[in-house]
Short mmCIF file of N, CA and C and ligand atoms in Angstrom, two decimals:
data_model
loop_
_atom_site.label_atom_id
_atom_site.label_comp_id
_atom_site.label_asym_id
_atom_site.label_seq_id
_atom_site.Cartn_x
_atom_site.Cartn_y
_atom_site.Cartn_z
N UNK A 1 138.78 44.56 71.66
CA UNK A 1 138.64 43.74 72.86
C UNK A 1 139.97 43.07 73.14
N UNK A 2 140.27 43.12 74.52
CA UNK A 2 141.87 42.08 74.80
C UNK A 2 141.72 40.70 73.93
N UNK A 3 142.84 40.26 73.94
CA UNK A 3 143.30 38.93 73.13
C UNK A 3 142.81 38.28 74.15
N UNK A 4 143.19 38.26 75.36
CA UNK A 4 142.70 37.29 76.39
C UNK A 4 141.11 36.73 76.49
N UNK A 5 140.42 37.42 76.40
CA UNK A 5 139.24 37.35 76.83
C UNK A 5 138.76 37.19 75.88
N UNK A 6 138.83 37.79 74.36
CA UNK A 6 138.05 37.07 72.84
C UNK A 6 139.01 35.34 73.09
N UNK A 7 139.82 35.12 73.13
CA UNK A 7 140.62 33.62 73.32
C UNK A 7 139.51 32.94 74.22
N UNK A 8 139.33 33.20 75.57
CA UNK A 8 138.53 32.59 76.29
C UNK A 8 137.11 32.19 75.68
N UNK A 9 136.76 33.27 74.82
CA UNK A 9 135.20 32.80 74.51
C UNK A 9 134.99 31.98 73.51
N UNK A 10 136.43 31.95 72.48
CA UNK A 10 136.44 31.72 71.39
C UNK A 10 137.25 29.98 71.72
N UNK A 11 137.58 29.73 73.00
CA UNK A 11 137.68 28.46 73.81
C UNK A 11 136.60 27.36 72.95
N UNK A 12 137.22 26.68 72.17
CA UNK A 12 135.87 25.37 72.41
C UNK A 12 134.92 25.34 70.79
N UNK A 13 134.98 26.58 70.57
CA UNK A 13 133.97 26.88 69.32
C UNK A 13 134.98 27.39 68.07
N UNK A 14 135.93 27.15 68.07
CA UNK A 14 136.85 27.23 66.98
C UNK A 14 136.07 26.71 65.74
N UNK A 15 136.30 27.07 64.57
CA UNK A 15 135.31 26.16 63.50
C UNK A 15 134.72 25.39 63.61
N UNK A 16 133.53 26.26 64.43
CA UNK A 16 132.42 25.63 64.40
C UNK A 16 131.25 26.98 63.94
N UNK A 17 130.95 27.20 62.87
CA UNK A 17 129.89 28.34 62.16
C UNK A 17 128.75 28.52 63.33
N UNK A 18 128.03 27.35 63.55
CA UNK A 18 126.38 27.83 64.51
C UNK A 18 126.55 28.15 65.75
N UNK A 19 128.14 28.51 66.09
CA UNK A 19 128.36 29.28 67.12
C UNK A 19 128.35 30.62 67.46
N UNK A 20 128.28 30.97 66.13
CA UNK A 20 128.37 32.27 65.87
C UNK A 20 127.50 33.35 67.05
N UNK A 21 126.04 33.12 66.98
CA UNK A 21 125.13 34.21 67.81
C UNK A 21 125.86 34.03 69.02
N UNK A 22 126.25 32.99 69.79
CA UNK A 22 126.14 32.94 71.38
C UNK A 22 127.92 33.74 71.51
N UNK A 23 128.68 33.40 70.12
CA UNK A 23 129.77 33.85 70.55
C UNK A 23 129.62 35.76 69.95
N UNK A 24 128.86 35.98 69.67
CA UNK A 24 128.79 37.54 69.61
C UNK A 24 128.14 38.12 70.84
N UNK A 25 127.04 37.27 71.55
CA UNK A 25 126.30 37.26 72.48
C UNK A 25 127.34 37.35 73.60
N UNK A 26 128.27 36.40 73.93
CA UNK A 26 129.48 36.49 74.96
C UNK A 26 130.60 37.88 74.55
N UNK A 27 130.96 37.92 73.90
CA UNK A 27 131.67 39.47 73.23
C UNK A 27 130.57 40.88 73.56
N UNK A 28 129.91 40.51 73.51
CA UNK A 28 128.96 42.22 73.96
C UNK A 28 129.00 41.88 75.44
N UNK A 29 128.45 40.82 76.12
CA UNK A 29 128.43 40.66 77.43
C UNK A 29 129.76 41.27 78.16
N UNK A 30 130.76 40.54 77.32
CA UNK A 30 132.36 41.02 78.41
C UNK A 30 132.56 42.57 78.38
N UNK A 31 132.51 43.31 76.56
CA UNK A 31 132.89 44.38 76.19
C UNK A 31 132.26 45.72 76.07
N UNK A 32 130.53 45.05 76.09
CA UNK A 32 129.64 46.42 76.12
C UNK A 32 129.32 46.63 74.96
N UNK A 33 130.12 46.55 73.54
CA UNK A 33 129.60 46.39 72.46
C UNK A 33 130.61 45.51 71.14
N UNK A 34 129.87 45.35 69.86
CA UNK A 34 130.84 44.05 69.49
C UNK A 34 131.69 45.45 68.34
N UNK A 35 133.01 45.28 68.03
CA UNK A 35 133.63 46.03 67.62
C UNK A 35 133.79 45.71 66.29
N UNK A 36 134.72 46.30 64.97
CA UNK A 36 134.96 45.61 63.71
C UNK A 36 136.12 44.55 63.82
N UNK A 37 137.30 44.94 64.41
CA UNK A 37 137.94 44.32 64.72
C UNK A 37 137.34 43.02 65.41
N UNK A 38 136.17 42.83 66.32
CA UNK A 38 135.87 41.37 67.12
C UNK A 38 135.01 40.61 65.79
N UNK A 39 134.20 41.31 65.19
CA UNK A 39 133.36 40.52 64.50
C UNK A 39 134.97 40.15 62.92
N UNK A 40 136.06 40.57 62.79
CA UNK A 40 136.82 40.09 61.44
C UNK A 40 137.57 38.58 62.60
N UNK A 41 137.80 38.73 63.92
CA UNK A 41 138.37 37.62 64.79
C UNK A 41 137.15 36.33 64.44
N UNK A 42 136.27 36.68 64.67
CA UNK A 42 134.84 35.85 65.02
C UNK A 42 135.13 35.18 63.68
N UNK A 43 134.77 35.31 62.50
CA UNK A 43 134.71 35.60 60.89
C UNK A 43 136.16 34.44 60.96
N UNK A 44 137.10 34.78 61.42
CA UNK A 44 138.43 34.48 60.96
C UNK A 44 138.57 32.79 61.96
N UNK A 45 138.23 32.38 63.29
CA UNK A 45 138.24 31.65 63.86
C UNK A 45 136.74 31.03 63.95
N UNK A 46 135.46 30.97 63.61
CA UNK A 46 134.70 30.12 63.22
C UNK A 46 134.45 30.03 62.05
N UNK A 47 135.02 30.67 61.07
CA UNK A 47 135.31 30.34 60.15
C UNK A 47 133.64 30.82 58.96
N UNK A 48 133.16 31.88 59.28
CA UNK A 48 132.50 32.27 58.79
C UNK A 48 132.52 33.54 58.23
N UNK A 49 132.05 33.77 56.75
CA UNK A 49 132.25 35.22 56.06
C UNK A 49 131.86 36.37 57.12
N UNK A 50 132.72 37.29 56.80
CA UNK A 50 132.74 38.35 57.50
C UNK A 50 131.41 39.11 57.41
N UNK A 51 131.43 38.78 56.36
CA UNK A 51 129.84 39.61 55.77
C UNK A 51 128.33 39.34 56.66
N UNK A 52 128.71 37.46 56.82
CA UNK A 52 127.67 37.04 57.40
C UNK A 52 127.52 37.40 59.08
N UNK A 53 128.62 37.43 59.09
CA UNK A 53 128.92 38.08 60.79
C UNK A 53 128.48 39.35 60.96
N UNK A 54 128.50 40.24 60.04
CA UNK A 54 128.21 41.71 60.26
C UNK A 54 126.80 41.43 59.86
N UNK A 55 125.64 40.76 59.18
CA UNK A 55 124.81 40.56 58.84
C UNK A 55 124.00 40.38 59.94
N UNK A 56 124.64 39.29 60.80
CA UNK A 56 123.83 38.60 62.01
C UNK A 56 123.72 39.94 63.11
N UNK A 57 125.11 40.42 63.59
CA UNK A 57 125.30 41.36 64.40
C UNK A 57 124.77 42.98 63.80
N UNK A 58 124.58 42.75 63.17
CA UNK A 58 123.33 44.52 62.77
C UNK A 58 122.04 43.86 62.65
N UNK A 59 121.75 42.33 62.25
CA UNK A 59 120.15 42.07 62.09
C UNK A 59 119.41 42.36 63.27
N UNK A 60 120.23 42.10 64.40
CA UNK A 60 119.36 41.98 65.77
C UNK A 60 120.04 43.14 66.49
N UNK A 61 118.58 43.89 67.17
CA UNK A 61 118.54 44.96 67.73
C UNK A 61 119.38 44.74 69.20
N UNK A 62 119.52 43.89 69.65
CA UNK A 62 119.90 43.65 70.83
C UNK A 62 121.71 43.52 70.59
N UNK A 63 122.21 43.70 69.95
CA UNK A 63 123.70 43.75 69.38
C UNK A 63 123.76 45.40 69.20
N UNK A 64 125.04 45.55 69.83
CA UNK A 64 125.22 46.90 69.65
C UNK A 64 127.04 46.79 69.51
N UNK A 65 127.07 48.09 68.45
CA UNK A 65 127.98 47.88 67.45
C UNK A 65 128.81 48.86 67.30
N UNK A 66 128.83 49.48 68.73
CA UNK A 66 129.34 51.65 69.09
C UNK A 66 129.42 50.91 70.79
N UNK A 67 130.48 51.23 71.33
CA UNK A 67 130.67 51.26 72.37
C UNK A 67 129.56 52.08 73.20
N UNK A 68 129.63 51.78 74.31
CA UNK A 68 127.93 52.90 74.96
C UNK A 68 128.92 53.07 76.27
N UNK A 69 127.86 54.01 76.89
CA UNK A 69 128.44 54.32 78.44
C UNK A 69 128.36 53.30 79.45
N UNK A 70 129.16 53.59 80.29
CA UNK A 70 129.60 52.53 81.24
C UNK A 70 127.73 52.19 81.98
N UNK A 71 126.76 53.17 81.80
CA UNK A 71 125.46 53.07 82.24
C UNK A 71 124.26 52.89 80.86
N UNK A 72 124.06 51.95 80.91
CA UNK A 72 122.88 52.80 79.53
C UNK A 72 121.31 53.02 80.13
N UNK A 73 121.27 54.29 79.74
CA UNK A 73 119.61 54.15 79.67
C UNK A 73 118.58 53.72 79.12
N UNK A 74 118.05 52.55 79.35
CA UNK A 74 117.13 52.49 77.79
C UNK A 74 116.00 52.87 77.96
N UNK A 75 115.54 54.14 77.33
CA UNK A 75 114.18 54.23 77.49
C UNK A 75 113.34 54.04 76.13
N UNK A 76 111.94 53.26 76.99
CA UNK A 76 111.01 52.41 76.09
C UNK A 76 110.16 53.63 75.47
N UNK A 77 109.64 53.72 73.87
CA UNK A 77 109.12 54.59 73.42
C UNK A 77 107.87 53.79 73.01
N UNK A 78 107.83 52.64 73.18
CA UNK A 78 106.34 51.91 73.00
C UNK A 78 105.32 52.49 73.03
N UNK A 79 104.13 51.81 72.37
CA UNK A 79 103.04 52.74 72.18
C UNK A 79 102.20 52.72 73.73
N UNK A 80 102.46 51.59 74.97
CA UNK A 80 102.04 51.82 75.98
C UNK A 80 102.65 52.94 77.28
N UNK A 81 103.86 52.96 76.65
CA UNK A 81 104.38 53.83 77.64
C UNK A 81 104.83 55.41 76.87
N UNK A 82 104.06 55.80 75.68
CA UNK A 82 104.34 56.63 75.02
C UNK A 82 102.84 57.43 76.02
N UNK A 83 101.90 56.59 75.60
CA UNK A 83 100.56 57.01 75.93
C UNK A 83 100.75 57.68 77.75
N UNK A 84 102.13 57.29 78.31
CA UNK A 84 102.34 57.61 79.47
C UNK A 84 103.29 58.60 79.90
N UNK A 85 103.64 59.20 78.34
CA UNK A 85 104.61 60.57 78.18
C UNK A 85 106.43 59.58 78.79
N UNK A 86 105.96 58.96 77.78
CA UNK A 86 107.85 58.53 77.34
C UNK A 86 108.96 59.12 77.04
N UNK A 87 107.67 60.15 75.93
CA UNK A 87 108.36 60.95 75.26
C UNK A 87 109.20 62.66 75.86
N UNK A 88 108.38 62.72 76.96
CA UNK A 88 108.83 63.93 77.62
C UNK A 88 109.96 62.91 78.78
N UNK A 89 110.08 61.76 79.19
CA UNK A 89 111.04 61.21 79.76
C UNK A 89 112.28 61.40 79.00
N UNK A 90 112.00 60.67 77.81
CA UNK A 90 112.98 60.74 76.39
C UNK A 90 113.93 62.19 76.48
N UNK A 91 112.80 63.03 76.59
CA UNK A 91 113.53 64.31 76.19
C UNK A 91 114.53 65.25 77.27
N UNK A 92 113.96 64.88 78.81
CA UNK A 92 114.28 64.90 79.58
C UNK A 92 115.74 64.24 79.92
N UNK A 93 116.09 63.07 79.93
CA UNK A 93 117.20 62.52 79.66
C UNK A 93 118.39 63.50 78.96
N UNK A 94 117.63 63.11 77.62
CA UNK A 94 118.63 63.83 76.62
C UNK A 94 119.22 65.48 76.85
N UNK A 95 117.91 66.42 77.73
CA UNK A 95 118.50 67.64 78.65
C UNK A 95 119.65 67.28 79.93
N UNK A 96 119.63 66.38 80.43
CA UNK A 96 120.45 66.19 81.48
C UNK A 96 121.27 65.50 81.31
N UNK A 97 121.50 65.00 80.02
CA UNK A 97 122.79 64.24 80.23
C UNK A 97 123.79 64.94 78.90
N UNK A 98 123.02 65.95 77.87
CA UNK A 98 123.72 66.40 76.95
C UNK A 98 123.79 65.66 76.00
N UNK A 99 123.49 64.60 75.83
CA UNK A 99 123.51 63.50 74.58
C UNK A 99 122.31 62.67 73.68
N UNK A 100 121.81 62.43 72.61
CA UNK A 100 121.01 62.46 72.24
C UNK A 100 121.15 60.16 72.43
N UNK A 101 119.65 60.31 71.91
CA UNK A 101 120.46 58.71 72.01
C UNK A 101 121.48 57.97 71.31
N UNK A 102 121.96 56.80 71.44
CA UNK A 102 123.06 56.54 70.21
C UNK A 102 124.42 57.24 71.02
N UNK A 103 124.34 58.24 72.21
CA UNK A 103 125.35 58.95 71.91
C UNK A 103 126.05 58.88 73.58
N UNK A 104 127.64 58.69 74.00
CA UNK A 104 127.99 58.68 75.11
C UNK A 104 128.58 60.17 75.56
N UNK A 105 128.23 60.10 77.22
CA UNK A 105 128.39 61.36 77.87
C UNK A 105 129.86 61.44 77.55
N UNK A 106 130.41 62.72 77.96
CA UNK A 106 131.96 62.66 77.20
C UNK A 106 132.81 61.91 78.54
N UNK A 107 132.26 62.01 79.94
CA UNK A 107 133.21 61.25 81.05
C UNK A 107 132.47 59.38 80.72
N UNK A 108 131.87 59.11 79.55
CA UNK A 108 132.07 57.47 79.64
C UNK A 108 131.25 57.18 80.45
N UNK A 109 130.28 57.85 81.44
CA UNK A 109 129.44 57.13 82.38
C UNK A 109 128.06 56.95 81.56
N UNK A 110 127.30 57.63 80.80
CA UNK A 110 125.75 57.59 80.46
C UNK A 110 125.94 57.30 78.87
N UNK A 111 124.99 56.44 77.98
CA UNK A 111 124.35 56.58 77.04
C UNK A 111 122.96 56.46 77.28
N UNK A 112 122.33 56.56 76.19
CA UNK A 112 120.80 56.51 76.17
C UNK A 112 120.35 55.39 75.03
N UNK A 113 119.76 54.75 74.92
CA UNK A 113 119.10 54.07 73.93
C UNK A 113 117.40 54.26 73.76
N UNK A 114 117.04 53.75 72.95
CA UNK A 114 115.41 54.06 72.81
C UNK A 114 114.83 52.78 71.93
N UNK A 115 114.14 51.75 73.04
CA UNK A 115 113.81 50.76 72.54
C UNK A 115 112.00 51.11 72.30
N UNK A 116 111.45 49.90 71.49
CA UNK A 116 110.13 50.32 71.56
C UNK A 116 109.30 49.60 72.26
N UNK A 117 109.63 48.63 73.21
CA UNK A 117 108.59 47.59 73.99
C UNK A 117 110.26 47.03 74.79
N UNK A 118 109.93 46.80 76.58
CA UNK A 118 111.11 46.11 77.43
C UNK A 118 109.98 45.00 78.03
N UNK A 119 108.53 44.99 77.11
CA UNK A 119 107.63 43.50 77.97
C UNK A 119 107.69 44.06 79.38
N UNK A 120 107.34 44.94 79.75
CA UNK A 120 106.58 45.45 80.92
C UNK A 120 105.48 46.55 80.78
N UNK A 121 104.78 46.58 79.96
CA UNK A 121 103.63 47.36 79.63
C UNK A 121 103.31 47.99 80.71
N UNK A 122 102.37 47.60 81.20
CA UNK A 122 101.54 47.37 82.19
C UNK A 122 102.21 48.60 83.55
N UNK A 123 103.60 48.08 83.22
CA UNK A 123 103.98 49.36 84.63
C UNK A 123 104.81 50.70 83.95
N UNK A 124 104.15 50.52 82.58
CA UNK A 124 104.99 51.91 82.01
C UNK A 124 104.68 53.15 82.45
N UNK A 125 105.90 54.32 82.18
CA UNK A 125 106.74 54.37 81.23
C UNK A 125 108.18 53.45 82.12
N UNK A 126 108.90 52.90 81.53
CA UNK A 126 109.75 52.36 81.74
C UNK A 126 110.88 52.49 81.44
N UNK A 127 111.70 52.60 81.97
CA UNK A 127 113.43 53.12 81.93
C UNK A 127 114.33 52.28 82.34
N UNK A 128 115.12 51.52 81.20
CA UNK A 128 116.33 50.57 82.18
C UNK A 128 117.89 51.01 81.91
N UNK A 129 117.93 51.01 83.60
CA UNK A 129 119.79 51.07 83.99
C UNK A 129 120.24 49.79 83.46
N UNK A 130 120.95 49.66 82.74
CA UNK A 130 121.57 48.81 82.42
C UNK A 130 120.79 47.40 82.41
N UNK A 131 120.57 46.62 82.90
CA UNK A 131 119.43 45.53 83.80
C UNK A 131 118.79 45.85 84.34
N UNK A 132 118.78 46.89 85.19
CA UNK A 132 117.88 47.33 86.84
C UNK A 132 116.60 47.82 86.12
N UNK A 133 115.23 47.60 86.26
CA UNK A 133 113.77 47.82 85.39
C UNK A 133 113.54 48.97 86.34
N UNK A 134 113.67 50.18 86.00
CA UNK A 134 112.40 50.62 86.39
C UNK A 134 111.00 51.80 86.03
N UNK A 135 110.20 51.32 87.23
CA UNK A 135 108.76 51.61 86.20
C UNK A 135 108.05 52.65 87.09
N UNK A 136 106.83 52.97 86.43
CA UNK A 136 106.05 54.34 86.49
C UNK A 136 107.38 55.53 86.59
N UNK A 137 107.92 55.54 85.79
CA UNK A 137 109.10 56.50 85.78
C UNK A 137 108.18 58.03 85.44
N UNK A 138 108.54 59.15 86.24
CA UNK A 138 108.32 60.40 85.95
C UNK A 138 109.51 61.07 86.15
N UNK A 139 109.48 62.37 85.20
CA UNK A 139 111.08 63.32 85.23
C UNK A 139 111.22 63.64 86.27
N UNK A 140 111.07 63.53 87.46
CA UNK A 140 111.20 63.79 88.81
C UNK A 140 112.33 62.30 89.18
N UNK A 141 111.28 61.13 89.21
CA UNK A 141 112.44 60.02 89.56
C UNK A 141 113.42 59.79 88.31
N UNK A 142 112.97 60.08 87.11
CA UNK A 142 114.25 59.95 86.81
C UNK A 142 115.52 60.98 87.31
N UNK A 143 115.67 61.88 87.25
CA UNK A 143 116.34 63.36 87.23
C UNK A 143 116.77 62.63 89.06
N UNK A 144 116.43 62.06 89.72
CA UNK A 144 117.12 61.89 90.79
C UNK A 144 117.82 60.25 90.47
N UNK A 145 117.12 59.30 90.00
CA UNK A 145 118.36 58.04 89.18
C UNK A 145 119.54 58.21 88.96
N UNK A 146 119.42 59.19 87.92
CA UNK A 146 120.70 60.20 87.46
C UNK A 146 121.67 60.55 88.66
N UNK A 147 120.95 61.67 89.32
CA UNK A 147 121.58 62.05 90.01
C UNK A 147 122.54 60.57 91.43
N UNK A 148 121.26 59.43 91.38
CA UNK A 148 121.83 58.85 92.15
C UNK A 148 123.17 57.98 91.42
N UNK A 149 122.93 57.75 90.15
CA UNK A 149 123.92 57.49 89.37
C UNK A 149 125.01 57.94 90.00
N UNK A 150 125.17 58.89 89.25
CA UNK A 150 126.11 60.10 89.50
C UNK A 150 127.36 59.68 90.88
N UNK A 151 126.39 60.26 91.69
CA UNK A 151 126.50 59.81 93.40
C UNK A 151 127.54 58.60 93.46
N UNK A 152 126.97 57.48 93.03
CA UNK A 152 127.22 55.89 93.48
C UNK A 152 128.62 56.11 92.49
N UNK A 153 128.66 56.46 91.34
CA UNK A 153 129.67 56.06 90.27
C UNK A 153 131.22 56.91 90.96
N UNK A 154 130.48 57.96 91.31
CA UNK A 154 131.58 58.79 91.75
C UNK A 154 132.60 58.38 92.96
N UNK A 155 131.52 58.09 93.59
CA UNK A 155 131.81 57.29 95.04
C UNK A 155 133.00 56.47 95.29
N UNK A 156 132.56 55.66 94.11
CA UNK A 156 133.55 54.10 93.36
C UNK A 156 134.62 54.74 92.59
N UNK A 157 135.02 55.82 92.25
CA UNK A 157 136.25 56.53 91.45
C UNK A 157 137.37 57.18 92.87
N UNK A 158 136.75 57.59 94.06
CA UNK A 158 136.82 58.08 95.32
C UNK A 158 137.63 56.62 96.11
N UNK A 159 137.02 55.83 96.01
CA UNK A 159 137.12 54.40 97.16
C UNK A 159 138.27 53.29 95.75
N UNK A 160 138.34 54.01 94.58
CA UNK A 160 139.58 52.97 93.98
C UNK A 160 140.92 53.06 94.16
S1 LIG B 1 105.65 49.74 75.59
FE1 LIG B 1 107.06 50.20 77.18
S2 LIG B 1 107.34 48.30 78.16
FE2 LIG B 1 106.03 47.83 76.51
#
């Protein structure tokens, strides 16, 4: 991560240890994921074992610790939206984008993740762009997401 921007977050919370979550929490926010290099900075300027830093940042699922694509997919494998063929969404994905989850497209635009509950039951199966929720997903709307992905990202490489 730039010096600049770990400096900025790391603004204010200098040795101070119970800063730790919100300042790993601000480092994934800016960077997309927390690196080895950010968590030995973190470790080194709040002044907490490195160990315990890598402890906190692999305990929680919501920390990610591999750079991902500039898009992630997360699709929910929950047992409510499994019952709603998640799993052929799941697999679907992973045909169209070439990558299994865990894993980025080689142009940097798509990963996939596979959570097991996003707390929207009710309108599963569920698939999230990055933030953007969306629900009753079938390989039809997804396979055009994608494609609108695609579309919009390209667009913005065109118009820079
Ligand atoms: S099981 Fe998919 S949102 Fe809860």
């Amino acid at each position: 991560m730039v010096q600049d921007a770990i400096n900025r977050i790391l603004e204010g919370r200098r040795s101070q240890p119970h800063q730790l979550i919100e300042t790993l929490q601000d480092i994934q926010e800016t960077n997309g994921y927390i690196s080895k290099d950010d968590m030995q900075t973190v470790s080194r300027e709040l002044g907490v074992p490195v160990i315990d830093v890598y402890g906190v940042a692999s305990f929680y699922k919501a920390f990610r610790l591999k750079p991902t694509g500039k898009i992630v997919l997360t699709m929910c494998q929950g047992t409510a939206c499994h019952v709603r063929n998640s799993r052929l969404l799941l697999d679907h994905a992973v045909m169209e984008l070439g990558i299994k989850p865990g894993e980025v497209t080689a142009d940097g635009l798509f990963s996939i993740e596979r959570v097991n509950c996003l707390g929207a039951c009710a309108m599963g199966p569920i698939v999230k762009e990055n933030m953007i929720y969306h629900d009753h997903m079938t390989p039809a709307k997804l396979r055009k997401l994608i494609e609108a992905i695609r579309r919009r990202e390209d667009g913005g490489k065109k118009n820079a």
